[in-house]
Short mmCIF file of C-alpha atoms in Angstrom, two decimals:
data_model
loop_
_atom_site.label_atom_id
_atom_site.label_comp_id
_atom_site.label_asym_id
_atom_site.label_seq_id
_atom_site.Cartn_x
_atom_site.Cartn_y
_atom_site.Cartn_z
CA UNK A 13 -78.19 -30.86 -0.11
CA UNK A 14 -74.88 -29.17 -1.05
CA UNK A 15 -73.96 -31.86 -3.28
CA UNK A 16 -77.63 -31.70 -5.12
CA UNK A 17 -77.02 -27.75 -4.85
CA UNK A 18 -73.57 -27.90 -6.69
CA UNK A 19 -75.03 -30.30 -9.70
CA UNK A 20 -78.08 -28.28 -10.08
CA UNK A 21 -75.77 -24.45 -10.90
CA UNK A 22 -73.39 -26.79 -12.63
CA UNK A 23 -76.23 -28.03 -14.99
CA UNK A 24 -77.75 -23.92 -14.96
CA UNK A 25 -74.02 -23.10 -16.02
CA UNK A 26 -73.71 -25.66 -18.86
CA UNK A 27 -77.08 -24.92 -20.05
CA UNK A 28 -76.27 -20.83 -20.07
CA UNK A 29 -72.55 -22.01 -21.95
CA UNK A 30 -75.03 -23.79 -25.06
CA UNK A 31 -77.35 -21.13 -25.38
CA UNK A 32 -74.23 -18.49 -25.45
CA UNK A 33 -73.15 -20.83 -28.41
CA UNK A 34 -76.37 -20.72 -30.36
CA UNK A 35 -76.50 -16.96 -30.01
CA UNK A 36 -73.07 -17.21 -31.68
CA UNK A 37 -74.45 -19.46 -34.31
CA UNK A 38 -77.30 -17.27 -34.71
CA UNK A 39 -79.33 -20.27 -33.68
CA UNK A 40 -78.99 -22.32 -36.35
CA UNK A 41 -79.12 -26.10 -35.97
CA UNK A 42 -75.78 -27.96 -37.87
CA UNK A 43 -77.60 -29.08 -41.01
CA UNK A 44 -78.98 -25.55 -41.24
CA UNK A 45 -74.84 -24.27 -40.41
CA UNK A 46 -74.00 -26.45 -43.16
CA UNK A 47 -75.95 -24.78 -45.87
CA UNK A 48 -75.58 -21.50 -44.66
CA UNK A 49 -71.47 -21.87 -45.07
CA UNK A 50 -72.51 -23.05 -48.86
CA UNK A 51 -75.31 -20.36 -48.86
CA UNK A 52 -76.47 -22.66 -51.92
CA UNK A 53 -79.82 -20.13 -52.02
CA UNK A 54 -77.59 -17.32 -53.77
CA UNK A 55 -77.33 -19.79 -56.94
CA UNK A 56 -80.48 -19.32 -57.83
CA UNK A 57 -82.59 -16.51 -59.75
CA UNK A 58 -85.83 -16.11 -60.87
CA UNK A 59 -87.00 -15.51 -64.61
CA UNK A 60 -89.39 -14.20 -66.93
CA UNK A 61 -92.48 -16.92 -65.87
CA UNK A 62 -91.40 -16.55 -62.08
CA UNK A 63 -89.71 -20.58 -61.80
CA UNK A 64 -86.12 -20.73 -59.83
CA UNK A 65 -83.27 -21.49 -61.83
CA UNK A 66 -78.92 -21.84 -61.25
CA UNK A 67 -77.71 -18.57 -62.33
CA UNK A 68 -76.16 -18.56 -65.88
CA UNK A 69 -71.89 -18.66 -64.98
CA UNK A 70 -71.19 -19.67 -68.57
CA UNK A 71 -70.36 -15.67 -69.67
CA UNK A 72 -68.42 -15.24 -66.38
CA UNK A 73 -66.57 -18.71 -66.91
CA UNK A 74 -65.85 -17.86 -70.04
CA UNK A 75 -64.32 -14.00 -69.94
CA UNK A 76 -61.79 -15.91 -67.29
CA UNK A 77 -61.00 -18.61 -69.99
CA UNK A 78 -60.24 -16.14 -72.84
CA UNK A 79 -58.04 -13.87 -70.57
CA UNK A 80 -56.04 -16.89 -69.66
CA UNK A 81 -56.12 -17.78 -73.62
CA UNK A 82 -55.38 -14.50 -74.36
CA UNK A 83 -52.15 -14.18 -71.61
CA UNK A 84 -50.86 -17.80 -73.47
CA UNK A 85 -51.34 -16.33 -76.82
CA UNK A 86 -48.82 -13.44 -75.82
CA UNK A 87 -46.49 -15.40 -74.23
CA UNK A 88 -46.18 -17.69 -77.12
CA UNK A 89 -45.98 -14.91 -79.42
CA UNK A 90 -43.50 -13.09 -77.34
CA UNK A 91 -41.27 -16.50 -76.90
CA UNK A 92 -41.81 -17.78 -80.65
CA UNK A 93 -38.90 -19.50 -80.13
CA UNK A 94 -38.90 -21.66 -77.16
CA UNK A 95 -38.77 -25.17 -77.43
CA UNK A 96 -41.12 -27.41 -75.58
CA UNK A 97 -40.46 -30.23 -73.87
CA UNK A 98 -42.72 -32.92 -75.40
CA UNK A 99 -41.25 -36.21 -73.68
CA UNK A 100 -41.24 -35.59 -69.88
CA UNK A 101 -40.73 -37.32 -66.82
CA UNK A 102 -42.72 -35.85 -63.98
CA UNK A 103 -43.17 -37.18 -60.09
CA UNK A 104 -45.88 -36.00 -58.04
CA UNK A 105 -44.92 -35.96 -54.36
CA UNK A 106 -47.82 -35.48 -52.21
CA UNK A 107 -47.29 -34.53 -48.85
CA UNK A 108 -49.62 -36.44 -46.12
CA UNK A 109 -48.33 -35.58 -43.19
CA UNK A 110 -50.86 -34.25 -40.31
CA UNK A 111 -50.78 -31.01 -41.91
CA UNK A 112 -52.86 -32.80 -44.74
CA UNK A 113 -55.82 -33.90 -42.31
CA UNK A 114 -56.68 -30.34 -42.16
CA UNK A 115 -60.39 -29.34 -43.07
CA UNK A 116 -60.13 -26.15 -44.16
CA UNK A 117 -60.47 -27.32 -47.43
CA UNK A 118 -64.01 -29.56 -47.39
CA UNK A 119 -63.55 -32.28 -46.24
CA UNK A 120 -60.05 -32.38 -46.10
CA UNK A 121 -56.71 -31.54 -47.93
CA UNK A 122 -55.90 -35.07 -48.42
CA UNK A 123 -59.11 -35.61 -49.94
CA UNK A 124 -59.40 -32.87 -52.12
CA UNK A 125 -55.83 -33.19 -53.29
CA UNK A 126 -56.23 -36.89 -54.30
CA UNK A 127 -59.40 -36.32 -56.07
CA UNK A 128 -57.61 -33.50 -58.06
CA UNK A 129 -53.92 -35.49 -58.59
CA UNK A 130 -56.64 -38.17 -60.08
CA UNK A 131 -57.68 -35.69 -62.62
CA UNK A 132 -54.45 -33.98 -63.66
CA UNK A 133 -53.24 -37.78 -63.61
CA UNK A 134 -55.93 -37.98 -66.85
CA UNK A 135 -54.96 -34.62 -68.55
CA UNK A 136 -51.63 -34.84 -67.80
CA UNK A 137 -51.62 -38.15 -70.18
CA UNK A 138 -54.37 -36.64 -72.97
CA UNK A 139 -52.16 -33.14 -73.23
CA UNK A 140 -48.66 -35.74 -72.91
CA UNK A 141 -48.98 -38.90 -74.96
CA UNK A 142 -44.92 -39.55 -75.14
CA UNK A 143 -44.47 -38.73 -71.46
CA UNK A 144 -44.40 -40.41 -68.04
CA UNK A 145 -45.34 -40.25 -64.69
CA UNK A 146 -44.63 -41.56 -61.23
CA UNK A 147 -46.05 -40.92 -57.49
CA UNK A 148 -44.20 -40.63 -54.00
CA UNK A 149 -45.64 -39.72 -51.23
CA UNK A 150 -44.29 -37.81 -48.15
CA UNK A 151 -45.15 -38.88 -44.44
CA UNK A 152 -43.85 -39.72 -40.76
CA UNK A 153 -40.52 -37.72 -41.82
CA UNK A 154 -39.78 -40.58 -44.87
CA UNK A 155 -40.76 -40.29 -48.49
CA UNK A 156 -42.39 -43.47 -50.14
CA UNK A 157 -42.34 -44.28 -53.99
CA UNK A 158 -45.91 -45.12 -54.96
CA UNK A 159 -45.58 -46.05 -58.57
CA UNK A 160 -42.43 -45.77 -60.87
CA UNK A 161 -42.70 -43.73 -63.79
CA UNK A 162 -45.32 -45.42 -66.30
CA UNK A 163 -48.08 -44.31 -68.78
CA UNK A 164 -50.87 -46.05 -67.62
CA UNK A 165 -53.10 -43.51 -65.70
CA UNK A 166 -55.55 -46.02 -63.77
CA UNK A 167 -52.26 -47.91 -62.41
CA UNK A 168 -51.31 -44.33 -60.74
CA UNK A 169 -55.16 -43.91 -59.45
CA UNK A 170 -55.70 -47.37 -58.08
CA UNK A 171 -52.31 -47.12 -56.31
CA UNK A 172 -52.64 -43.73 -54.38
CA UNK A 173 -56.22 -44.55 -53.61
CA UNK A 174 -55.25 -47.64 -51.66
CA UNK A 175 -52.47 -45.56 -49.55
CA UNK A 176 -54.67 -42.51 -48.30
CA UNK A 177 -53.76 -41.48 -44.57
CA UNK A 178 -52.17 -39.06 -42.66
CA UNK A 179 -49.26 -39.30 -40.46
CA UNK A 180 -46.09 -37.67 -38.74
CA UNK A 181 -44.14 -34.59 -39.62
CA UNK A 182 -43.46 -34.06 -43.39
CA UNK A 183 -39.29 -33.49 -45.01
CA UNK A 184 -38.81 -31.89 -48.02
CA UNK A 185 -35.34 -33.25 -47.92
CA UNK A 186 -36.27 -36.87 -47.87
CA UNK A 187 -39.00 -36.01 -51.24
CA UNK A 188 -36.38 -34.25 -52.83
CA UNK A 189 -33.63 -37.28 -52.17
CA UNK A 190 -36.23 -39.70 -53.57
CA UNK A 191 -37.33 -38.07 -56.95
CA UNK A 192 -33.63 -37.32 -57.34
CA UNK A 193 -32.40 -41.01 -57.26
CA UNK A 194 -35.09 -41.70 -59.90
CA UNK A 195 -34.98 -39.06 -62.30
CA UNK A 196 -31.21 -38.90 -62.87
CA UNK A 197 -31.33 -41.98 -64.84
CA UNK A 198 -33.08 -40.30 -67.05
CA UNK A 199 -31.76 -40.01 -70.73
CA UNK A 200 -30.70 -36.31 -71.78
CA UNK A 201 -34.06 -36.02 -74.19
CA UNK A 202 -35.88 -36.40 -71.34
CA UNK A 203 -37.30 -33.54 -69.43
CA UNK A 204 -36.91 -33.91 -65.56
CA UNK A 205 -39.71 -32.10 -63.73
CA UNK A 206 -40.90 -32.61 -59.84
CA UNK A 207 -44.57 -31.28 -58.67
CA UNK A 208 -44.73 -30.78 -54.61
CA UNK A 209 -48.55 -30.54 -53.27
CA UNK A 210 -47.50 -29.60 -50.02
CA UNK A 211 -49.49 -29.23 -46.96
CA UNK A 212 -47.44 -28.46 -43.81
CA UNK A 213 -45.79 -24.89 -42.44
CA UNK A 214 -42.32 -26.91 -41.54
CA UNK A 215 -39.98 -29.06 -43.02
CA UNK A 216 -38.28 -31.93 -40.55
CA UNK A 217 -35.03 -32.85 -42.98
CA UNK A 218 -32.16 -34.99 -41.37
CA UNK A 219 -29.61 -33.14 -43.35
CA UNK A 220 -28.49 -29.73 -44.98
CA UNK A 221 -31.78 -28.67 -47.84
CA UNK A 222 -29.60 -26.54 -49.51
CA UNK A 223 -26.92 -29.28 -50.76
CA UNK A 224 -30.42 -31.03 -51.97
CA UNK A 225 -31.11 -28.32 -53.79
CA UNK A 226 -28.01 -27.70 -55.28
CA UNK A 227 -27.94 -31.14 -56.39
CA UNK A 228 -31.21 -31.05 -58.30
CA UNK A 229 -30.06 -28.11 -60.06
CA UNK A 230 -27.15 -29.58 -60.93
CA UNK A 231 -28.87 -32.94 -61.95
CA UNK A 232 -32.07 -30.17 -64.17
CA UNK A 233 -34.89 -30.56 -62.21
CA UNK A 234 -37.93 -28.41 -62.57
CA UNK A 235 -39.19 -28.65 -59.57
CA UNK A 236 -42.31 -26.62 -58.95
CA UNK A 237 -44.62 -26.42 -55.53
CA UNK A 238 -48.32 -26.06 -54.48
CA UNK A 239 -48.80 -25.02 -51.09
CA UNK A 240 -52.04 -25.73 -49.28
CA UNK A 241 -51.17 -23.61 -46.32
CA UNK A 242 -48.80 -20.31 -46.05
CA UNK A 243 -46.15 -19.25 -48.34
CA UNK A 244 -42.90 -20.91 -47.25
CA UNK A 245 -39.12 -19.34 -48.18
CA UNK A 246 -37.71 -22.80 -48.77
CA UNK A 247 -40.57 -23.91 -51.09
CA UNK A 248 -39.78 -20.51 -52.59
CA UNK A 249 -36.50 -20.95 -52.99
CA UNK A 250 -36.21 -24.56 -54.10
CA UNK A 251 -38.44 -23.20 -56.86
CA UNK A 252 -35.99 -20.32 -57.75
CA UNK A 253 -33.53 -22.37 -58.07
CA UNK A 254 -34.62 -25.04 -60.44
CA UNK A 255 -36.61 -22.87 -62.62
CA UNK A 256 -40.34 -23.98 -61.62
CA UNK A 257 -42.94 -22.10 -59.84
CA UNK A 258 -44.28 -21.59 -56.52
CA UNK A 259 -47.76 -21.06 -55.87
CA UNK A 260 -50.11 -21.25 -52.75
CA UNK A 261 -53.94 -22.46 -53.27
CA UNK A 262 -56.47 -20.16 -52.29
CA UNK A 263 -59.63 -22.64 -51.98
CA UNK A 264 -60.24 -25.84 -53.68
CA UNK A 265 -61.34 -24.24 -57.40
CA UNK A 266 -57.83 -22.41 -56.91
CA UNK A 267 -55.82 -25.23 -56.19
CA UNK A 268 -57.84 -27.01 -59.41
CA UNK A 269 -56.56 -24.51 -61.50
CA UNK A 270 -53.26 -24.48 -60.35
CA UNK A 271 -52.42 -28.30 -60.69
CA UNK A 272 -53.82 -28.18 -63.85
CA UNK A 273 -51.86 -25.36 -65.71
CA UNK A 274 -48.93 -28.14 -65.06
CA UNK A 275 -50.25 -30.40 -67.20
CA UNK A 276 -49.45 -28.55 -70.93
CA UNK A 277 -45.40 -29.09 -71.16
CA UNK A 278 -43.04 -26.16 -70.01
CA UNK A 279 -40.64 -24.72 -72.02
CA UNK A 280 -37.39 -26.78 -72.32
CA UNK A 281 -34.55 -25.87 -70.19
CA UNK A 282 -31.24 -24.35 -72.41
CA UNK A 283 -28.99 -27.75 -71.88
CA UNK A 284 -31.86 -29.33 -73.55
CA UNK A 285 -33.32 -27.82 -75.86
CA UNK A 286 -30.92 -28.97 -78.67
CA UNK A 287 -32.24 -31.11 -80.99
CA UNK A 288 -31.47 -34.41 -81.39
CA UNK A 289 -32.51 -37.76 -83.13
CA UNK A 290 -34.39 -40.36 -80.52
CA UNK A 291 -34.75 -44.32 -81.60
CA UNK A 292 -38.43 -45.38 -81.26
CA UNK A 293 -40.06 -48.42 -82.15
CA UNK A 294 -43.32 -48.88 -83.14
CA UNK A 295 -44.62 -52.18 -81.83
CA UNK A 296 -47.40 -54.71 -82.95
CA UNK A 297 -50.55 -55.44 -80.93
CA UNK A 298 -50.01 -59.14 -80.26
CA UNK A 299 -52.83 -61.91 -81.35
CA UNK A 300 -55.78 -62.67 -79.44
CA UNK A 301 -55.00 -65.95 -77.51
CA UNK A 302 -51.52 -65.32 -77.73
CA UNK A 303 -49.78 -66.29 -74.35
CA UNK A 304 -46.88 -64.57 -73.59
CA UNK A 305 -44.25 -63.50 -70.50
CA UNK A 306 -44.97 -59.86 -69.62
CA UNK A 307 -41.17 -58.13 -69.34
CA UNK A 308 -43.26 -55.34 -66.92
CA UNK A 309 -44.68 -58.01 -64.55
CA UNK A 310 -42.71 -60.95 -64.94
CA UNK A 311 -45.98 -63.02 -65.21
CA UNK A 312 -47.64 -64.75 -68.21
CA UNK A 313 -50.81 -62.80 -70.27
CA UNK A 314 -52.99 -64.06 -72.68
CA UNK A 315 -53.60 -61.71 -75.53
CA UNK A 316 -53.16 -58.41 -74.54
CA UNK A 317 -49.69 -56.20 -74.45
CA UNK A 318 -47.58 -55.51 -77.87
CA UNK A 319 -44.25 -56.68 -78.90
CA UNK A 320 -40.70 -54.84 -79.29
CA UNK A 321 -39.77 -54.78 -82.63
CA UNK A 322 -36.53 -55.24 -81.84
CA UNK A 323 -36.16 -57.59 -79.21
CA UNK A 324 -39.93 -59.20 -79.34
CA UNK A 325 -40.22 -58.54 -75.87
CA UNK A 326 -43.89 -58.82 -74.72
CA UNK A 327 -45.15 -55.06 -72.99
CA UNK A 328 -48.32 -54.62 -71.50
CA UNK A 329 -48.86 -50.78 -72.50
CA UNK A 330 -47.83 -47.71 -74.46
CA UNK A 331 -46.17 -45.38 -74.11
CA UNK A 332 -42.81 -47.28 -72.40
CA UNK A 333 -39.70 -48.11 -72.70
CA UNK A 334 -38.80 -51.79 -73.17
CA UNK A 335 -37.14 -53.29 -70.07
CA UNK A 336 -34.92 -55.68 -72.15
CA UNK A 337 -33.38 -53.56 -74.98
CA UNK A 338 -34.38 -49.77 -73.68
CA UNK A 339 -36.31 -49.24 -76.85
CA UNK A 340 -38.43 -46.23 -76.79
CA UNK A 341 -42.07 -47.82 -78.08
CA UNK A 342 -44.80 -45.47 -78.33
CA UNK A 343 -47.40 -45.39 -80.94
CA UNK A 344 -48.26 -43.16 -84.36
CA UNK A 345 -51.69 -41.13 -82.87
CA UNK A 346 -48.94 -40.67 -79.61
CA UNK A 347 -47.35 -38.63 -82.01
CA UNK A 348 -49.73 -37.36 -83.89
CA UNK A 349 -51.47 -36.09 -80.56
CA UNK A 350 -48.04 -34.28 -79.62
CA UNK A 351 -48.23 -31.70 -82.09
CA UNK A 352 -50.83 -29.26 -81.11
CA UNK A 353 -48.44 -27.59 -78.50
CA UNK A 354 -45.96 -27.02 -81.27
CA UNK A 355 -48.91 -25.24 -83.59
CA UNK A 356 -51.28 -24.18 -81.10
CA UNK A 357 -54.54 -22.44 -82.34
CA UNK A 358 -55.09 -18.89 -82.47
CA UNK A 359 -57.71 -17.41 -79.97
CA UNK A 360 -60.78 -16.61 -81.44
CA UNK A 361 -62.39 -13.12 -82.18
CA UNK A 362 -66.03 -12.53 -80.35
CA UNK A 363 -68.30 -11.30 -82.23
CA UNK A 364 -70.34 -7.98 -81.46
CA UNK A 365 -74.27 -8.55 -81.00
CA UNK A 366 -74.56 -6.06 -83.32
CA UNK A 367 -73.14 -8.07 -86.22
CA UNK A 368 -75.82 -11.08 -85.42
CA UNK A 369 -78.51 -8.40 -85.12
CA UNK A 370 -77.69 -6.89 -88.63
CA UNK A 371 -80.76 -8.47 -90.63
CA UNK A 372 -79.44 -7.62 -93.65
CA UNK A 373 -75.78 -9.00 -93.03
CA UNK A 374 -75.16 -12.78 -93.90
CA UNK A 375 -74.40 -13.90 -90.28
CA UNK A 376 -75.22 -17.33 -89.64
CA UNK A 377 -77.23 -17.70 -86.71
CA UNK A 378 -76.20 -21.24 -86.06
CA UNK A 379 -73.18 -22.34 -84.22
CA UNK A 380 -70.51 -24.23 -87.00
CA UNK A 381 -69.07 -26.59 -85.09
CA UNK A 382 -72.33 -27.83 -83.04
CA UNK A 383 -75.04 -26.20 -85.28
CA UNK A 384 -77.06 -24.89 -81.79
CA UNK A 385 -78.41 -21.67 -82.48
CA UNK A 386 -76.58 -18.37 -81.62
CA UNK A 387 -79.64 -16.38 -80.51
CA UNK A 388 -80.89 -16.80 -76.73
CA UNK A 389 -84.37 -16.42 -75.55
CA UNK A 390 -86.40 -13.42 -77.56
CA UNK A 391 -83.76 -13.91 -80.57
CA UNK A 392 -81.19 -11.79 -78.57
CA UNK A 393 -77.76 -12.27 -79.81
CA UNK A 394 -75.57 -13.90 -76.59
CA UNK A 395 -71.61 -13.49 -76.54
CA UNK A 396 -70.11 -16.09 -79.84
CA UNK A 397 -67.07 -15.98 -81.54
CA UNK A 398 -65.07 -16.34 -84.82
CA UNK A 399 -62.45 -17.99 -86.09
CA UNK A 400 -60.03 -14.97 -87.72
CA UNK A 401 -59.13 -17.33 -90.39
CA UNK A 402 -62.08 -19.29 -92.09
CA UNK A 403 -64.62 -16.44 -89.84
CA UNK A 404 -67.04 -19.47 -88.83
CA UNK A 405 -68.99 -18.73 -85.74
CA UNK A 406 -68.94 -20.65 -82.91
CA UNK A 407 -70.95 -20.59 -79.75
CA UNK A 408 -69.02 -20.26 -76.28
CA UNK A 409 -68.76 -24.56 -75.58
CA UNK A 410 -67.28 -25.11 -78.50
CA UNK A 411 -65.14 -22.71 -78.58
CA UNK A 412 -63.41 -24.18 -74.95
CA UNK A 413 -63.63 -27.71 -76.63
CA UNK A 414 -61.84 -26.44 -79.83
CA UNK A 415 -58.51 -24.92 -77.88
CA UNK A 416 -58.64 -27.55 -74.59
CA UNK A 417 -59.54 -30.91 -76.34
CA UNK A 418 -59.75 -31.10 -80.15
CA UNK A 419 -57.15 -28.56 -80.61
CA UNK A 420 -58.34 -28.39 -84.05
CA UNK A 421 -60.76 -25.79 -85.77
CA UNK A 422 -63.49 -27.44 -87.97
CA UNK A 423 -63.85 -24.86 -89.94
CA UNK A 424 -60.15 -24.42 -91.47
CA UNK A 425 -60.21 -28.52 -91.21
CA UNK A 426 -63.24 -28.44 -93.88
CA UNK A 427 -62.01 -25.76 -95.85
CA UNK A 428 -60.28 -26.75 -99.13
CA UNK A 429 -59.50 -24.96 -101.98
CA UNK A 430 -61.12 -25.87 -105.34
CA UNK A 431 -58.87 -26.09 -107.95
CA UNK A 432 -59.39 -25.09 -111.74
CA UNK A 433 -60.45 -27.60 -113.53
CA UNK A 434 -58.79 -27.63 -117.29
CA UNK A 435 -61.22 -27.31 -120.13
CA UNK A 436 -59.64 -30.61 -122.74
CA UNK A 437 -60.06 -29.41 -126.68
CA UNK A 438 -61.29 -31.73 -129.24
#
């Protein structure tokens, strides 16, 4: 009887325990928890006819874009004269140590850091055409090199989405050692930058940090940290010292951001900013049918890669440097597509609602660039903008698309100047 007693209070007592924890909850089951974290319902607003529908960010999204547009404007006003470092060499060193198995960023900072390395991986190439990138990754107290430096985006994604999981302590040292070895050998035109995404609070080195760091300031590495977790002085330092920045991610659109202001190129460090002459060649697209020995895989292709123009060495992709004469081979729209951060457009003007809503003005009420109409619902003027130096109009997409992809204005592009034509005398 005792025993059937005891079971009985202990089964009372664990039943009292789970409704203490639904009180907590607010007695919620998980799938309605789950929502109620998102609280998905606040999205939503109701309009004219009564229907549900997302609330309209765009004006919100947009007033944040300009005032980051606007900040760059100054700065590049204000530092005219910097040089920037078009042909860079960058390693992303990804710490996934324990500390990255954490899940206070949904569903986990190894996941959300891989899916956002994948896209900087693809604007880090479209903003960088001449430059190159390489992976390491830091875990059980060693660093690992991933991928060398290359230009060939999908090779970096395929290669740190095979190698996701979490282990051991994580050493700064050890990342810092790695990256160092590599980027060294680095030519003096190239620029020599490091990007941490670190996760943990500690650091488990097996030697002195501080000679590290000395070394890759000695050696002119940028090196620049995201933390995922608290601020940490030696993160802080490290960046300092090299001349990068230090920032710590906030939630997952934070950390977004953050990674991706590193993708337009820095300004160039003194030593290197001095302008010299680089040898490039400009290689052929071999034949279809072709076969060939790769010099990046040591294997034989059929039709595809291009060939030195100075050694005929077979490559597979561009940009690289040729592994058999150390030929820089890039390509002419690599170039051509390097230029817009030397001549970067002006931001645009808005436009008052006031100017749209003058009926006898001669406003267009159509966007330039995508020819959607300026006016929203009930012919109310929304929030557009104007180029100050043709003065098209442009609704609020294009004008993202113009200064983040295209990096070109339409309207100055199909403005020309028509010139007298002389009157011939018989």
């Amino acid at each position: 009887m005792k025993n059937g007693e005891g079971r009985r209070l202990n089964k009372q007592a664990g039943e009292d325990d789970e409704e203490e924890e639904d009180d907590l909850e607010g007695g919620l089951e998980a799938w309605e928890r789950r929502y109620a974290e998102d609280r998905s319902w606040e999205a939503l607003q109701e309009d004219e006819s009564g229907l549900l529908q997302p609330i309209d960010n765009s004006a919100i999204y947009h007033a944040q874009y300009r005032r980051r547009l606007r900040a760059l404007s100054l700065a590049s006003i204000a530092a005219s004269r910097i040089q920037k470092g078009l042909i860079r060499f960058l390693y992303v060193v990804i710490d996934l140590s324990r500390a990255a198995s954490e899940m206070d960023f949904k569903p986990s900072r190894m996941v959300v850091v891989a899916k956002h390395v994948e896209a900087f991986i693809r604007e880090f190439f479209d903003q960088n055409p001449l430059s190159q990138i390489g992976l390491a990754i830091i875990k059980d107290g060693v660093a690992h090199c991933l991928t060398d430096l290359g230009g060939s985006p999908e090779s970096h994604i395929k290669a740190l989405m095979g190698k996701l999981s979490c282990s051991g302590d994580s050493s700064l040292q050890n990342g810092l050692d790695l990256v160092h070895g590599f980027l060294n050998q680095i030519p003096t035109y190239g620029h020599r930058e490091v990007l941490i995404l670190y996760s943990a609070l500690s650091t488990c080195d097996p030697g002195d940090i501080m000679e590290t760091i000395q070394k890759c300031k000695k050696s002119k590495l940028r090196c620049s940290v995201i933390g995922l977790s608290a601020e940490m002085f030696i993160c802080k330092h490290l960046c300092q010292e090299t001349g990068g920045t230090y920032s710590v991610a906030l939630d997952e659109s934070h950390f977004k951001e953050l990674i991706l202001e590193h993708a337009p190129p820095p300004p160039a460090i003194a030593e290197f900013a001095i302008s010299n002459l680089i040898k490039m060649g400009f290689p052929q697209r071999a034949a279809e049918g072709s076969i060939s020995i790769c010099s990046c895989h040591k294997e034989a292709k059929v039709g595809v890669g291009y060939t030195c123009p100075r050694c005929k060495a077979r490559v597979c992709e561009l940009p690289t440097e040729c592994r058999i004469c150390g030929l820089q081979l890039v390509s002419s729209p690599h170039l051509a597509r390097s230029y817009h951060h030397l001549f970067p457009i002006a931001p645009f003007n808005e436009v008052p609602s006031s100017r749209l809503n003058n009926s006898h003005g001669r406003s267009p009420s159509a966007c330039f660039g995508c020819q959607q109409s300026l006016l929203n619902l009930g012919n109310k003027p929304g929030l557009n903008v104007a180029c100050p130096k043709c003065k098209k109009y442009f609704c609020l997409e294009c004008d993202i698309y113009i200064h983040e992809s295209l990096h070109n204005c339409p309207g100055c592009e199909s403005y020309r100047p028509s010139k007298p034509v002389a009157a011939s005398g018989e």
